[in-house]
mmCIF file with all atom_site columns, C-alpha atoms in Angstrom:
data_model
loop_
_atom_site.group_PDB
_atom_site.id
_atom_site.type_symbol
_atom_site.label_atom_id
_atom_site.label_alt_id
_atom_site.label_comp_id
_atom_site.label_asym_id
_atom_site.label_entity_id
_atom_site.label_seq_id
_atom_site.pdbx_PDB_ins_code
_atom_site.Cartn_x
_atom_site.Cartn_y
_atom_site.Cartn_z
_atom_site.occupancy
_atom_site.B_iso_or_equiv
_atom_site.pdbx_formal_charge
_atom_site.auth_seq_id
_atom_site.auth_comp_id
_atom_site.auth_asym_id
_atom_site.auth_atom_id
_atom_site.pdbx_PDB_model_num
ATOM 1   C CA . MET A 1 1   ? -4.900  -14.043 8.268   1.00 95.00 ? 1   MET A CA 1
ATOM 2   C CA . GLU A 1 2   ? -0.790  -15.027 7.398   1.00 96.00 ? 2   GLU A CA 1
ATOM 3   C CA . CYS A 1 3   ? 0.673   -17.138 3.844   1.00 95.00 ? 3   CYS A CA 1
ATOM 4   C CA . THR A 1 4   ? 3.903   -18.634 3.953   1.00 97.00 ? 4   THR A CA 1
ATOM 5   C CA . VAL A 1 5   ? 5.485   -20.408 1.171   1.00 97.00 ? 5   VAL A CA 1
ATOM 6   C CA . ALA A 1 6   ? 9.103   -21.114 1.235   1.00 98.00 ? 6   ALA A CA 1
ATOM 7   C CA . GLN A 1 7   ? 11.177  -23.108 -1.985  1.00 98.00 ? 7   GLN A CA 1
ATOM 8   C CA . SER A 1 8   ? 14.752  -23.779 -2.697  1.00 97.00 ? 8   SER A CA 1
ATOM 9   C CA . PHE A 1 9   ? 16.790  -22.098 -5.931  1.00 98.00 ? 9   PHE A CA 1
ATOM 10  C CA . GLU A 1 10  ? 19.558  -24.401 -6.652  1.00 96.00 ? 10  GLU A CA 1
ATOM 11  C CA . ASP A 1 11  ? 21.770  -20.826 -6.693  1.00 97.00 ? 11  ASP A CA 1
ATOM 12  C CA . SER A 1 12  ? 23.210  -19.200 -4.576  1.00 97.00 ? 12  SER A CA 1
ATOM 13  C CA . ALA A 1 13  ? 21.131  -16.548 -2.971  1.00 98.00 ? 13  ALA A CA 1
ATOM 14  C CA . ARG A 1 14  ? 22.747  -13.411 -4.291  1.00 97.00 ? 14  ARG A CA 1
ATOM 15  C CA . ASN A 1 15  ? 21.619  -14.810 -7.640  1.00 97.00 ? 15  ASN A CA 1
ATOM 16  C CA . LEU A 1 16  ? 19.007  -15.171 -6.667  1.00 98.00 ? 16  LEU A CA 1
ATOM 17  C CA . TRP A 1 17  ? 18.208  -11.250 -4.760  1.00 98.00 ? 17  TRP A CA 1
ATOM 18  C CA . ARG A 1 18  ? 20.084  -9.615  -8.052  1.00 97.00 ? 18  ARG A CA 1
ATOM 19  C CA . THR A 1 19  ? 16.364  -10.765 -9.678  1.00 97.00 ? 19  THR A CA 1
ATOM 20  C CA . ILE A 1 20  ? 14.023  -10.453 -7.025  1.00 96.00 ? 20  ILE A CA 1
ATOM 21  C CA . SER A 1 21  ? 15.338  -7.013  -5.846  1.00 97.00 ? 21  SER A CA 1
ATOM 22  C CA . ASP A 1 22  ? 15.169  -5.612  -8.892  1.00 97.00 ? 22  ASP A CA 1
ATOM 23  C CA . PHE A 1 23  ? 11.699  -4.149  -7.780  1.00 97.00 ? 23  PHE A CA 1
ATOM 24  C CA . GLY A 1 24  ? 10.825  -3.833  -12.169 1.00 96.00 ? 24  GLY A CA 1
ATOM 25  C CA . SER A 1 25  ? 11.151  -7.128  -12.886 1.00 95.00 ? 25  SER A CA 1
ATOM 26  C CA . VAL A 1 26  ? 8.690   -9.436  -11.996 1.00 96.00 ? 26  VAL A CA 1
ATOM 27  C CA . GLY A 1 27  ? 7.496   -9.974  -15.293 1.00 94.00 ? 27  GLY A CA 1
ATOM 28  C CA . ARG A 1 28  ? 10.788  -11.787 -16.324 1.00 95.00 ? 28  ARG A CA 1
ATOM 29  C CA . TYR A 1 29  ? 9.395   -14.364 -13.285 1.00 96.00 ? 29  TYR A CA 1
ATOM 30  C CA . CYS A 1 30  ? 5.708   -14.080 -13.181 1.00 95.00 ? 30  CYS A CA 1
ATOM 31  C CA . PRO A 1 31  ? 4.244   -15.869 -16.066 1.00 93.00 ? 31  PRO A CA 1
ATOM 32  C CA . ALA A 1 32  ? 0.619   -13.054 -15.857 1.00 93.00 ? 32  ALA A CA 1
ATOM 33  C CA . VAL A 1 33  ? 2.482   -10.512 -16.018 1.00 96.00 ? 33  VAL A CA 1
ATOM 34  C CA . ILE A 1 34  ? 2.811   -7.945  -19.615 1.00 95.00 ? 34  ILE A CA 1
ATOM 35  C CA . GLU A 1 35  ? 3.865   -4.815  -18.393 1.00 96.00 ? 35  GLU A CA 1
ATOM 36  C CA . CYS A 1 36  ? 5.632   -3.253  -16.250 1.00 97.00 ? 36  CYS A CA 1
ATOM 37  C CA . THR A 1 37  ? 7.374   0.578   -15.335 1.00 97.00 ? 37  THR A CA 1
ATOM 38  C CA . VAL A 1 38  ? 8.111   1.622   -11.999 1.00 97.00 ? 38  VAL A CA 1
ATOM 39  C CA . ASP A 1 39  ? 7.891   5.163   -10.892 1.00 97.00 ? 39  ASP A CA 1
ATOM 40  C CA . GLY A 1 40  ? 9.728   5.607   -7.420  1.00 96.00 ? 40  GLY A CA 1
ATOM 41  C CA . ARG A 1 41  ? 8.257   2.838   -4.970  1.00 97.00 ? 41  ARG A CA 1
ATOM 42  C CA . TYR A 1 42  ? 5.326   2.508   -7.203  1.00 98.00 ? 42  TYR A CA 1
ATOM 43  C CA . ARG A 1 43  ? 5.504   -0.175  -9.445  1.00 98.00 ? 43  ARG A CA 1
ATOM 44  C CA . THR A 1 44  ? 2.071   -0.566  -11.919 1.00 97.00 ? 44  THR A CA 1
ATOM 45  C CA . LEU A 1 45  ? 1.605   -4.179  -13.729 1.00 97.00 ? 45  LEU A CA 1
ATOM 46  C CA . VAL A 1 46  ? -0.365  -5.702  -16.795 1.00 97.00 ? 46  VAL A CA 1
ATOM 47  C CA . ALA A 1 47  ? -1.442  -8.705  -16.491 1.00 95.00 ? 47  ALA A CA 1
ATOM 48  C CA . LYS A 1 48  ? -3.702  -11.333 -18.276 1.00 92.00 ? 48  LYS A CA 1
ATOM 49  C CA . ASP A 1 49  ? -6.546  -12.340 -15.950 1.00 86.00 ? 49  ASP A CA 1
ATOM 50  C CA . PRO A 1 50  ? -7.749  -16.003 -15.425 1.00 83.00 ? 50  PRO A CA 1
ATOM 51  C CA . THR A 1 51  ? -9.872  -15.564 -19.292 1.00 89.00 ? 51  THR A CA 1
ATOM 52  C CA . GLY A 1 52  ? -6.749  -14.012 -21.033 1.00 89.00 ? 52  GLY A CA 1
ATOM 53  C CA . GLN A 1 53  ? -8.005  -9.928  -20.694 1.00 93.00 ? 53  GLN A CA 1
ATOM 54  C CA . PRO A 1 54  ? -5.480  -7.674  -20.039 1.00 95.00 ? 54  PRO A CA 1
ATOM 55  C CA . PHE A 1 55  ? -5.863  -5.650  -16.096 1.00 94.00 ? 55  PHE A CA 1
ATOM 56  C CA . GLN A 1 56  ? -3.645  -3.158  -14.284 1.00 96.00 ? 56  GLN A CA 1
ATOM 57  C CA . TYR A 1 57  ? -2.437  -3.450  -10.650 1.00 96.00 ? 57  TYR A CA 1
ATOM 58  C CA . GLN A 1 58  ? -0.200  -1.281  -8.284  1.00 97.00 ? 58  GLN A CA 1
ATOM 59  C CA . GLU A 1 59  ? 2.199   -2.938  -5.957  1.00 97.00 ? 59  GLU A CA 1
ATOM 60  C CA . ARG A 1 60  ? 4.127   -0.342  -3.749  1.00 98.00 ? 60  ARG A CA 1
ATOM 61  C CA . LEU A 1 61  ? 8.003   -0.976  -2.461  1.00 98.00 ? 61  LEU A CA 1
ATOM 62  C CA . GLU A 1 62  ? 7.446   -0.456  1.110   1.00 98.00 ? 62  GLU A CA 1
ATOM 63  C CA . ALA A 1 63  ? 11.225  -1.988  2.197   1.00 98.00 ? 63  ALA A CA 1
ATOM 64  C CA . ILE A 1 64  ? 14.332  -3.454  1.228   1.00 98.00 ? 64  ILE A CA 1
ATOM 65  C CA . ASP A 1 65  ? 16.912  -4.401  2.615   1.00 98.00 ? 65  ASP A CA 1
ATOM 66  C CA . GLN A 1 66  ? 20.544  -5.344  0.906   1.00 97.00 ? 66  GLN A CA 1
ATOM 67  C CA . ASP A 1 67  ? 22.097  -7.081  3.695   1.00 97.00 ? 67  ASP A CA 1
ATOM 68  C CA . THR A 1 68  ? 19.539  -8.821  4.815   1.00 98.00 ? 68  THR A CA 1
ATOM 69  C CA . MET A 1 69  ? 18.056  -9.792  1.320   1.00 98.00 ? 69  MET A CA 1
ATOM 70  C CA . ARG A 1 70  ? 14.319  -8.949  1.987   1.00 98.00 ? 70  ARG A CA 1
ATOM 71  C CA . LEU A 1 71  ? 11.600  -7.096  -0.080  1.00 98.00 ? 71  LEU A CA 1
ATOM 72  C CA . THR A 1 72  ? 8.264   -5.826  1.763   1.00 98.00 ? 72  THR A CA 1
ATOM 73  C CA . TYR A 1 73  ? 5.581   -4.621  -0.947  1.00 98.00 ? 73  TYR A CA 1
ATOM 74  C CA . SER A 1 74  ? 2.304   -3.847  -0.708  1.00 98.00 ? 74  SER A CA 1
ATOM 75  C CA . MET A 1 75  ? -1.007  -3.381  -2.775  1.00 96.00 ? 75  MET A CA 1
ATOM 76  C CA . PRO A 1 76  ? -2.565  -0.148  -1.734  1.00 93.00 ? 76  PRO A CA 1
ATOM 77  C CA . ASP A 1 77  ? -6.049  -0.742  -3.850  1.00 93.00 ? 77  ASP A CA 1
ATOM 78  C CA . THR A 1 78  ? -6.823  -5.634  -4.802  1.00 93.00 ? 78  THR A CA 1
ATOM 79  C CA . SER A 1 79  ? -9.490  -4.792  -6.612  1.00 89.00 ? 79  SER A CA 1
ATOM 80  C CA . GLY A 1 80  ? -10.485 -7.674  -8.372  1.00 87.00 ? 80  GLY A CA 1
ATOM 81  C CA . PHE A 1 81  ? -7.967  -9.740  -6.680  1.00 92.00 ? 81  PHE A CA 1
ATOM 82  C CA . PRO A 1 82  ? -9.699  -11.882 -3.559  1.00 94.00 ? 82  PRO A CA 1
ATOM 83  C CA . MET A 1 83  ? -8.084  -10.215 -0.807  1.00 94.00 ? 83  MET A CA 1
ATOM 84  C CA . GLN A 1 84  ? -9.103  -6.805  0.947   1.00 94.00 ? 84  GLN A CA 1
ATOM 85  C CA . ASP A 1 85  ? -6.874  -3.465  0.429   1.00 93.00 ? 85  ASP A CA 1
ATOM 86  C CA . GLY A 1 86  ? -3.542  -3.842  2.558   1.00 90.00 ? 86  GLY A CA 1
ATOM 87  C CA . TYR A 1 87  ? -1.643  -7.208  1.536   1.00 96.00 ? 87  TYR A CA 1
ATOM 88  C CA . LEU A 1 88  ? 1.414   -6.846  2.678   1.00 97.00 ? 88  LEU A CA 1
ATOM 89  C CA . ALA A 1 89  ? 4.194   -9.391  1.558   1.00 98.00 ? 89  ALA A CA 1
ATOM 90  C CA . THR A 1 90  ? 7.431   -10.204 1.967   1.00 98.00 ? 90  THR A CA 1
ATOM 91  C CA . MET A 1 91  ? 10.180  -12.226 -0.163  1.00 98.00 ? 91  MET A CA 1
ATOM 92  C CA . ALA A 1 92  ? 12.984  -13.044 1.791   1.00 98.00 ? 92  ALA A CA 1
ATOM 93  C CA . VAL A 1 93  ? 16.322  -14.813 0.436   1.00 98.00 ? 93  VAL A CA 1
ATOM 94  C CA . SER A 1 94  ? 18.851  -16.804 3.158   1.00 98.00 ? 94  SER A CA 1
ATOM 95  C CA . GLU A 1 95  ? 21.745  -18.827 1.951   1.00 98.00 ? 95  GLU A CA 1
ATOM 96  C CA . LEU A 1 96  ? 21.701  -22.760 2.126   1.00 98.00 ? 96  LEU A CA 1
ATOM 97  C CA . SER A 1 97  ? 25.277  -23.155 0.845   1.00 97.00 ? 97  SER A CA 1
ATOM 98  C CA . ALA A 1 98  ? 26.913  -21.750 -1.874  1.00 96.00 ? 98  ALA A CA 1
ATOM 99  C CA . GLU A 1 99  ? 25.009  -22.462 -4.339  1.00 96.00 ? 99  GLU A CA 1
ATOM 100 C CA . ARG A 1 100 ? 21.647  -23.592 -2.927  1.00 97.00 ? 100 ARG A CA 1
ATOM 101 C CA . CYS A 1 101 ? 19.248  -20.843 -1.382  1.00 98.00 ? 101 CYS A CA 1
ATOM 102 C CA . LEU A 1 102 ? 15.662  -20.758 -0.032  1.00 98.00 ? 102 LEU A CA 1
ATOM 103 C CA . LEU A 1 103 ? 13.070  -18.192 -1.285  1.00 98.00 ? 103 LEU A CA 1
ATOM 104 C CA . THR A 1 104 ? 10.106  -17.974 1.694   1.00 98.00 ? 104 THR A CA 1
ATOM 105 C CA . TRP A 1 105 ? 7.519   -15.391 0.331   1.00 97.00 ? 105 TRP A CA 1
ATOM 106 C CA . SER A 1 106 ? 4.892   -14.690 3.487   1.00 97.00 ? 106 SER A CA 1
ATOM 107 C CA . ALA A 1 107 ? 1.890   -12.450 3.542   1.00 97.00 ? 107 ALA A CA 1
ATOM 108 C CA . THR A 1 108 ? -0.734  -10.625 5.602   1.00 95.00 ? 108 THR A CA 1
ATOM 109 C CA . LEU A 1 109 ? -3.962  -10.509 3.847   1.00 95.00 ? 109 LEU A CA 1
ATOM 110 C CA . GLU A 1 110 ? -7.665  -10.725 3.994   1.00 95.00 ? 110 GLU A CA 1
ATOM 111 C CA . PRO A 1 111 ? -10.567 -12.384 2.400   1.00 95.00 ? 111 PRO A CA 1
ATOM 112 C CA . ARG A 1 112 ? -12.762 -10.728 0.091   1.00 94.00 ? 112 ARG A CA 1
ATOM 113 C CA . ASP A 1 113 ? -15.938 -12.044 -1.171  1.00 93.00 ? 113 ASP A CA 1
ATOM 114 C CA . THR A 1 114 ? -14.188 -15.724 -0.561  1.00 94.00 ? 114 THR A CA 1
ATOM 115 C CA . THR A 1 115 ? -13.686 -18.030 1.775   1.00 96.00 ? 115 THR A CA 1
ATOM 116 C CA . PRO A 1 116 ? -10.278 -17.832 3.676   1.00 95.00 ? 116 PRO A CA 1
ATOM 117 C CA . THR A 1 117 ? -9.713  -21.241 1.493   1.00 95.00 ? 117 THR A CA 1
ATOM 118 C CA . GLU A 1 118 ? -10.392 -19.913 -1.094  1.00 95.00 ? 118 GLU A CA 1
ATOM 119 C CA . THR A 1 119 ? -8.229  -16.959 -0.507  1.00 95.00 ? 119 THR A CA 1
ATOM 120 C CA . MET A 1 120 ? -5.338  -18.918 0.353   1.00 95.00 ? 120 MET A CA 1
ATOM 121 C CA . ASN A 1 121 ? -5.674  -21.429 -2.506  1.00 95.00 ? 121 ASN A CA 1
ATOM 122 C CA . PHE A 1 122 ? -5.021  -17.935 -4.745  1.00 94.00 ? 122 PHE A CA 1
ATOM 123 C CA . ILE A 1 123 ? -2.361  -16.434 -3.286  1.00 95.00 ? 123 ILE A CA 1
ATOM 124 C CA . ILE A 1 124 ? -0.796  -20.295 -2.877  1.00 95.00 ? 124 ILE A CA 1
ATOM 125 C CA . ALA A 1 125 ? -1.294  -20.921 -6.998  1.00 94.00 ? 125 ALA A CA 1
ATOM 126 C CA . VAL A 1 126 ? 0.127   -17.205 -7.811  1.00 93.00 ? 126 VAL A CA 1
ATOM 127 C CA . TYR A 1 127 ? 3.144   -17.659 -5.727  1.00 96.00 ? 127 TYR A CA 1
ATOM 128 C CA . GLN A 1 128 ? 3.731   -21.264 -6.947  1.00 96.00 ? 128 GLN A CA 1
ATOM 129 C CA . SER A 1 129 ? 3.907   -19.689 -11.191 1.00 95.00 ? 129 SER A CA 1
ATOM 130 C CA . MET A 1 130 ? 5.875   -16.602 -9.505  1.00 96.00 ? 130 MET A CA 1
ATOM 131 C CA . PHE A 1 131 ? 8.720   -19.713 -7.933  1.00 97.00 ? 131 PHE A CA 1
ATOM 132 C CA . ASP A 1 132 ? 8.125   -21.640 -11.336 1.00 97.00 ? 132 ASP A CA 1
ATOM 133 C CA . GLY A 1 133 ? 9.326   -18.506 -13.328 1.00 97.00 ? 133 GLY A CA 1
ATOM 134 C CA . LEU A 1 134 ? 12.162  -18.053 -11.249 1.00 98.00 ? 134 LEU A CA 1
ATOM 135 C CA . ARG A 1 135 ? 13.066  -21.973 -11.761 1.00 96.00 ? 135 ARG A CA 1
ATOM 136 C CA . GLU A 1 136 ? 13.058  -21.357 -14.775 1.00 95.00 ? 136 GLU A CA 1
ATOM 137 C CA . LEU A 1 137 ? 16.112  -18.457 -14.276 1.00 95.00 ? 137 LEU A CA 1
ATOM 138 C CA . HIS A 1 138 ? 18.093  -19.817 -11.614 1.00 94.00 ? 138 HIS A CA 1
ATOM 139 C CA . ARG A 1 139 ? 18.877  -23.269 -12.345 1.00 84.00 ? 139 ARG A CA 1
#
């Protein structure tokens, strides 16, 4: 199934893209991430689960295009998440004006042990927390 969420920001597209295109910077705008290390195309993240317990997972950079301001990443192993392996997401920044831009976050995923609605709600909540974190950095 597909999930797409978009929100505008009161900052230039290039400024927002600078943050997003730094694959290791996710901890700056994702409140659950407490550690992020990058090794080649992989970032290993340590995050807090809803009970506050740390857990580790990995994401792989699939593609990055500086000209179109698009970054695509995947999660090869989604154990502990309500979606099956093969999650693929793209973050795309587009300019609305000199000091305003749009971030569109889209994903292809399949539910695991949950209903499609529960999985979609989980993804939207995660994206919203990161939109909020990005908004704090880009006011």
